[in-house]
mmCIF file of C-alpha atoms in Angstrom:
data_model
loop_
_atom_site.group_PDB
_atom_site.id
_atom_site.type_symbol
_atom_site.label_atom_id
_atom_site.label_comp_id
_atom_site.label_asym_id
_atom_site.label_seq_id
_atom_site.Cartn_x
_atom_site.Cartn_y
_atom_site.Cartn_z
ATOM 1 C CA MET A 1 -4.584 -26.585 120.206
ATOM 2 C CA ILE A 2 -6.352 -23.079 121.658
ATOM 3 C CA ARG A 3 -3.920 -24.082 125.239
ATOM 4 C CA THR A 4 -0.864 -24.003 123.095
ATOM 5 C CA THR A 5 -1.609 -20.352 121.384
ATOM 6 C CA GLN A 6 -2.437 -19.188 124.888
ATOM 7 C CA LEU A 7 0.618 -20.281 126.054
ATOM 8 C CA ILE A 8 2.502 -19.164 123.085
ATOM 9 C CA PHE A 9 0.970 -15.634 123.440
ATOM 10 C CA ALA A 10 1.589 -15.339 127.165
ATOM 11 C CA PHE A 11 5.378 -15.727 126.592
ATOM 12 C CA ILE A 12 5.733 -13.488 123.860
ATOM 13 C CA LEU A 13 3.277 -10.439 126.086
ATOM 14 C CA LEU A 14 4.610 -11.023 128.888
ATOM 15 C CA PRO A 15 7.589 -9.523 128.629
ATOM 16 C CA LEU A 16 6.528 -6.781 127.035
ATOM 17 C CA PHE A 17 4.117 -5.662 130.037
ATOM 18 C CA GLY A 18 7.473 -6.357 132.027
ATOM 19 C CA ARG A 19 9.257 -3.579 130.636
ATOM 20 C CA ALA A 20 5.860 -1.181 130.092
ATOM 21 C CA GLN A 21 7.262 2.605 131.584
ATOM 22 C CA ILE A 22 4.365 4.661 133.568
ATOM 23 C CA LEU A 23 5.125 8.599 133.802
ATOM 24 C CA SER A 24 2.824 10.163 135.954
ATOM 25 C CA SER A 25 2.445 14.010 137.176
ATOM 26 C CA GLN A 26 -0.209 16.707 138.018
ATOM 27 C CA ILE A 27 -0.153 19.943 135.741
ATOM 28 C CA LEU A 28 -0.487 23.042 137.701
ATOM 29 C CA ASP A 29 -1.418 26.833 136.141
ATOM 30 C CA GLU A 30 2.354 29.237 137.114
ATOM 31 C CA LYS A 31 0.301 31.523 138.528
ATOM 32 C CA THR A 32 -2.663 30.685 140.030
ATOM 33 C CA THR A 33 -1.252 27.006 140.739
ATOM 34 C CA GLU A 34 -4.981 25.352 139.910
ATOM 35 C CA PRO A 35 -5.353 22.355 138.908
ATOM 36 C CA ILE A 36 -5.580 22.250 134.807
ATOM 37 C CA PRO A 37 -8.144 19.544 134.087
ATOM 38 C CA TYR A 38 -8.211 17.713 130.492
ATOM 39 C CA ALA A 39 -4.973 18.997 129.796
ATOM 40 C CA HIS A 40 -3.359 16.798 126.274
ATOM 41 C CA VAL A 41 -0.245 14.868 127.712
ATOM 42 C CA TYR A 42 1.630 13.105 124.514
ATOM 43 C CA LEU A 43 4.941 11.644 124.052
ATOM 44 C CA LYS A 44 6.715 14.096 120.798
ATOM 45 C CA GLY A 45 6.413 12.025 117.712
ATOM 46 C CA THR A 46 4.538 9.155 118.418
ATOM 47 C CA GLN A 47 0.462 8.851 118.991
ATOM 48 C CA ILE A 48 1.238 7.090 122.131
ATOM 49 C CA GLY A 49 -0.914 9.827 124.966
ATOM 50 C CA THR A 50 -3.302 11.078 127.766
ATOM 51 C CA TYR A 51 -4.995 13.185 128.831
ATOM 52 C CA SER A 52 -5.433 15.315 133.143
ATOM 53 C CA ASN A 53 -8.102 14.307 135.081
ATOM 54 C CA SER A 54 -9.886 16.700 136.924
ATOM 55 C CA GLU A 55 -7.239 17.265 139.717
ATOM 56 C CA GLY A 56 -4.566 17.735 136.412
ATOM 57 C CA ARG A 57 -2.839 14.560 137.514
ATOM 58 C CA PHE A 58 -2.212 11.953 134.563
ATOM 59 C CA GLU A 59 -0.856 8.952 133.898
ATOM 60 C CA LEU A 60 1.283 7.855 130.718
ATOM 61 C CA THR A 61 1.977 4.392 130.268
ATOM 62 C CA THR A 62 4.135 2.630 127.332
ATOM 63 C CA ILE A 63 5.537 -0.642 126.604
ATOM 64 C CA THR A 64 7.744 1.606 124.006
ATOM 65 C CA GLN A 65 11.267 2.313 126.008
ATOM 66 C CA ILE A 66 11.703 6.312 126.703
ATOM 67 C CA SER A 67 14.996 7.503 126.182
ATOM 68 C CA GLU A 68 16.675 10.586 127.794
ATOM 69 C CA GLU A 69 16.264 12.359 123.641
ATOM 70 C CA ASP A 70 12.611 11.837 124.102
ATOM 71 C CA SER A 71 10.062 14.614 125.035
ATOM 72 C CA LEU A 72 6.735 15.242 126.937
ATOM 73 C CA VAL A 73 3.726 17.401 125.051
ATOM 74 C CA ILE A 74 1.699 18.805 127.477
ATOM 75 C CA SER A 75 -1.100 21.801 125.949
ATOM 76 C CA SER A 76 -4.442 22.988 127.046
ATOM 77 C CA ILE A 77 -6.810 25.518 125.957
ATOM 78 C CA GLY A 78 -5.288 28.663 127.189
ATOM 79 C CA TYR A 79 -2.356 27.976 127.698
ATOM 80 C CA GLU A 80 1.258 27.739 125.727
ATOM 81 C CA LYS A 81 2.198 24.269 124.859
ATOM 82 C CA THR A 82 5.088 23.194 127.077
ATOM 83 C CA ILE A 83 7.519 20.573 125.585
ATOM 84 C CA LEU A 84 9.903 18.950 128.238
ATOM 85 C CA SER A 85 12.229 16.327 128.174
ATOM 86 C CA PHE A 86 12.350 13.149 130.531
ATOM 87 C CA GLN A 87 15.057 14.689 132.835
ATOM 88 C CA ASP A 88 12.982 18.049 133.258
ATOM 89 C CA ILE A 89 9.618 16.532 134.332
ATOM 90 C CA LYS A 90 9.020 16.626 138.010
ATOM 91 C CA GLU A 91 6.217 15.292 140.376
ATOM 92 C CA THR A 92 4.331 18.743 138.813
ATOM 93 C CA VAL A 93 4.533 20.364 135.745
ATOM 94 C CA TYR A 94 3.574 24.219 135.418
ATOM 95 C CA LEU A 95 1.842 25.704 132.276
ATOM 96 C CA LYS A 96 1.957 29.539 131.620
ATOM 97 C CA GLN A 97 -0.950 31.238 130.821
ATOM 98 C CA SER A 98 -1.582 32.306 127.278
ATOM 99 C CA LEU A 99 -3.494 35.700 126.535
ATOM 100 C CA LEU A 100 -5.059 35.796 122.783
ATOM 101 C CA LEU A 101 -6.283 39.453 122.666
ATOM 102 C CA LEU A 102 -8.250 39.827 119.619
ATOM 103 C CA ASP A 103 -9.548 42.799 117.637
ATOM 104 C CA GLU A 104 -12.395 44.680 118.090
ATOM 105 C CA VAL A 105 -16.309 43.645 116.673
ATOM 106 C CA THR A 106 -18.907 46.280 116.179
ATOM 107 C CA VAL A 107 -22.062 44.348 115.940
ATOM 108 C CA SER A 108 -25.282 46.849 113.952
ATOM 109 C CA SER A 109 -28.628 46.312 112.874
ATOM 110 C CA LYS A 110 -29.841 47.217 109.486
ATOM 111 C CA LYS A 111 -33.333 48.292 109.143
#
């Protein structure tokens, strides 16, 4: 009985893994061309995602079919969020720095 159940699951799951799609790239700073570590990478409108490693590289594996209308979102602190169509994804993706200017803060002591 257990052997039969295992075979049934194997026949159901094998086709799913056979259709897995792998998307990989490296994320670099547009100005410095330095890798951007730990950037968040995900398919827009889904919970499928990953993070880039310390060298800015990521690999996203999904068993869902990716269409040309789908988009990849890449975000990291200090950089503009980038949304790319799958046609625009290259071996290297460049992110633009985002500068956030804060108002001046004055700290004083009340003695």
